């Protein structure tokens, strides 16, 4: 799933990036090429004007342009020999046409520019103007013969612009040649009557010899590189690269995480939370305290049970920080309730390694002192499941703890390997009877015998007893019959988060004389 997601995301990102880069690159290149093509169009037009200028020059210098038959024949000869000159006319200074090589072409004219509407070439020799004809605009080039008369050549140079554009773009583009007033004097588009569409990109070159500008108009879509072979190949390569990158990313994300680093991150992020399970009087149902049980609230909402991280926290040396973090939070939050009910006790599980650590007592005293809760209200549960590595030292620590007011409880009693002398030596003040015996007490007489024996031992040593894992009223009755006074279990409540535990206490407080042990609203 992760692999598919990473590959899909990477292919998508690589394709989008490649599309952007290739489109920009090919688009820029095409724009530069179109700029060059507009200067090709201009150079061709300049060459056409040059050749018309040479002919007009030759005729003017030869003289005899008097509209006589010889003069007209000379004009016709030049028109006949040329390809782009369609007519040559003699024009008076007032602008009227005196005579034309082919007078019938005058019928095609719609208008004739006045001298002051013409544009002069850089060398001052020629004047350029638009000749409006009903077949479209033609291009006029005028040269003065003397102070009264001039010669004007009518050119059609649209054909010169025909093959400027590459075949692929020809149908999508317009090539135009314009005078400084914007009037078009030549142009090429497959559909001769079509004007350049409004939404176009224009690439222009202006002549420094003639008052002319050549412009290529193309639709932006025509510049799109998407149908290009180079584009397709690049996209294919980008897609493949994205796929490979995605697989690498997926294997990186899938790498096994370092569990100790995870613990440190969770500790820094305060993801471990104290959950509290009430300890109650079996006879009255009164809550006399609670046991703090760790939970890992993962950012994704998962709740991880303590057996999945406590052993690692212990072996990696994180158990101390974890325990103090949870205990400070629990004491801070429960301080009002614990100060109100001085008999309420908070039990905390302590691993053997932590208990025997150098600074355990000092650290514990500091944490409890900063919460203004009495040390007499804090119980330290030490499990009997594993043997304490150094019983002498443990006995000494338990003794010192007692001197400071703390109580020590021996957890999971009955299933460990310790005998009666061990229980006696350690100096614990409470025994917690393991759930194993509570489960069996209603159906197995030997469990009843073990519990009765533990009750007798507790009385002998002046210890209190708590039975764990009570799920049924019948177990409560059997435990009372054996002489056990306190217990905990799902019958009353599972371990609760701090806010829910405080709420539990409030509700419990309101139900006075709690004849019924079970807490209907909050029990699991
Ligand atoms: P434990 O100290 O023996 O805690 C009692 C366990 O029994 C808890 O499991 C509790 O949720 C569960 N329990 C209580 N009542 C019932 C019941 O009626 N039925 C059933 N089926 N279970 C019940 P939890 O919270 O999963 O804790 C497991 C163990 O993890 C604890 O056993 C304790 O040894 C350890 N642990 C929990 N929190 C801490 C901690 O903060 N520090 C240390 N060092 N160990 C912790
Ligand atoms: Ca415990
Ligand atoms: Ca236990």
Short mmCIF file of N, CA and C and ligand atoms in Angstrom, two decimals, residues 291 349 381 411 432 468, ligand 2:
data_model
loop_
_atom_site.label_atom_id
_atom_site.label_comp_id
_atom_site.label_asym_id
_atom_site.label_seq_id
_atom_site.Cartn_x
_atom_site.Cartn_y
_atom_site.Cartn_z
N UNK A 291 -4.35 2.48 41.25
CA UNK A 291 -3.05 2.05 40.75
C UNK A 291 -2.80 2.78 39.43
N UNK A 349 3.87 1.33 39.92
CA UNK A 349 4.70 0.15 39.66
C UNK A 349 6.16 0.57 39.47
N UNK A 381 4.74 -0.34 44.14
CA UNK A 381 4.49 -1.77 43.90
C UNK A 381 5.73 -2.40 43.27
N UNK A 411 3.85 -7.01 44.57
CA UNK A 411 2.86 -7.22 43.51
C UNK A 411 2.88 -8.69 43.05
N UNK A 432 -0.23 -7.86 47.13
CA UNK A 432 -1.27 -7.82 46.09
C UNK A 432 -1.43 -9.24 45.56
N UNK A 468 -6.28 -8.56 43.06
CA UNK A 468 -6.29 -7.94 41.72
C UNK A 468 -7.21 -8.70 40.76
CA1 LIG B 2 0.88 -3.47 39.92
#
